[in-house]
CSV table of C-alpha atoms in Angstrom, one decimal:
chain,number,residue,atom,x,y,z
A,15,MET,CA,25.8,-24.6,-0.2
A,16,ILE,CA,25.1,-24.1,-3.8
A,17,GLU,CA,22.5,-26.8,-3.8
A,18,LEU,CA,20.7,-25.0,-0.9
A,19,ASN,CA,20.8,-21.7,-2.7
A,20,ASP,CA,19.4,-23.3,-5.9
A,21,ARG,CA,16.6,-25.0,-3.8
A,22,ARG,CA,15.7,-21.7,-2.4
A,23,LYS,CA,15.5,-20.0,-5.8
A,24,ARG,CA,13.5,-22.9,-7.2
A,25,LEU,CA,11.0,-22.6,-4.1
A,26,LYS,CA,10.8,-18.8,-4.7
A,27,TYR,CA,9.9,-19.4,-8.3
A,28,ARG,CA,7.3,-22.0,-7.6
A,29,SER,CA,5.8,-19.7,-4.9
A,30,PHE,CA,5.0,-17.1,-7.6
A,31,TYR,CA,3.5,-19.7,-10.0
A,32,THR,CA,1.2,-22.0,-7.9
A,33,GLY,CA,-1.8,-21.9,-10.2
A,34,THR,CA,-4.1,-19.2,-8.9
A,35,LYS,CA,-3.5,-15.5,-8.5
A,36,GLU,CA,-4.5,-15.2,-4.9
A,37,THR,CA,-2.2,-17.9,-3.8
A,38,ASP,CA,0.7,-16.7,-6.0
A,39,LEU,CA,0.5,-13.4,-4.3
A,40,ILE,CA,0.5,-14.7,-0.8
A,41,LEU,CA,3.2,-17.4,-1.4
A,42,GLY,CA,5.3,-15.3,-3.7
A,43,ASN,CA,5.5,-12.4,-1.3
A,44,PHE,CA,6.1,-14.7,1.7
A,45,ALA,CA,8.9,-16.5,-0.2
A,46,GLU,CA,10.5,-13.2,-1.1
A,47,LYS,CA,10.5,-12.2,2.5
A,48,TYR,CA,11.2,-15.4,4.4
A,49,ILE,CA,12.6,-18.2,2.1
A,50,ASP,CA,16.3,-17.2,2.8
A,51,THR,CA,15.8,-17.5,6.6
A,52,LEU,CA,14.0,-20.9,6.7
A,53,ARG,CA,16.0,-23.8,8.1
A,54,ILE,CA,16.2,-27.0,6.1
A,55,GLU,CA,13.4,-28.6,8.0
A,56,GLN,CA,11.2,-25.6,7.3
A,57,LEU,CA,12.0,-25.7,3.6
A,58,ASP,CA,10.9,-29.3,3.6
A,59,GLU,CA,7.6,-28.3,5.2
A,60,TYR,CA,7.2,-25.4,2.8
A,61,GLU,CA,8.0,-27.7,-0.2
A,62,GLU,CA,5.3,-30.2,1.0
A,63,LEU,CA,2.8,-27.3,1.3
A,64,LEU,CA,3.5,-26.3,-2.4
A,65,LYS,CA,2.3,-29.8,-3.5
A,66,ILE,CA,-1.1,-29.0,-2.1
A,67,GLU,CA,-3.8,-28.0,-4.6
A,68,ASP,CA,-4.1,-24.2,-4.6
A,69,PRO,CA,-7.9,-23.9,-3.5
A,70,ARG,CA,-7.2,-26.2,-0.5
A,71,LEU,CA,-4.0,-24.4,0.5
A,72,TYR,CA,-5.7,-21.0,0.2
A,73,LYS,CA,-8.4,-22.1,2.5
A,74,TRP,CA,-5.8,-23.2,5.0
A,75,ILE,CA,-3.9,-20.0,4.8
A,76,THR,CA,-7.0,-17.9,5.2
A,77,GLY,CA,-8.5,-19.9,7.9
A,78,MET,CA,-11.5,-21.0,5.9
A,79,GLU,CA,-10.6,-24.6,6.6
A,80,VAL,CA,-8.5,-26.5,9.2
A,81,PRO,CA,-5.5,-28.3,7.7
A,82,PRO,CA,-4.9,-32.0,8.5
A,83,GLU,CA,-2.6,-32.5,11.5
A,84,GLY,CA,0.3,-33.4,9.4
A,85,PHE,CA,0.2,-30.0,7.7
A,86,GLN,CA,-0.2,-27.9,10.8
A,87,THR,CA,3.4,-26.8,10.8
A,88,THR,CA,5.4,-23.8,11.9
A,89,VAL,CA,5.8,-22.7,8.2
A,90,LEU,CA,2.1,-22.8,7.7
A,91,GLU,CA,1.6,-20.6,10.7
A,92,LEU,CA,4.3,-18.2,9.5
A,93,ILE,CA,2.4,-18.0,6.2
A,94,LYS,CA,-0.9,-17.5,7.9
A,95,ASP,CA,0.6,-14.8,10.2
A,96,PHE,CA,2.2,-13.1,7.1
A,97,ASN,CA,-1.1,-13.1,5.2
A,98,LEU,CA,-3.0,-11.7,8.3
A,99,ALA,CA,-0.3,-9.0,8.9
A,100,LYS,CA,-0.5,-7.9,5.2
A,101,HIS,CA,-4.3,-7.6,5.5
A,102,LEU,CA,-4.1,-5.6,8.7
A,103,ASN,CA,-1.6,-3.2,7.2
A,104,GLU,CA,-3.9,-2.6,4.3
A,105,ASN,CA,-6.6,-1.3,6.6
């Protein structure tokens, strides 16, 4: 259990320091809200997303680009929905 908690803490930290401010804000806030509720498989998916270069990942999250099939995961959809809801609440 400690290993899982450490993994979640590490993923939260990495989410706030991805490389670009825009992606940091989206993923950092997403991680704060959801990382503790993600299942192991979803943590694996999220970890793979964090390996993607920021400009590309940002385009996937914002819908500017369609991700390759292997990255069209439930976690990416959660992030996209989270980002969309954030923008809807700002208006």
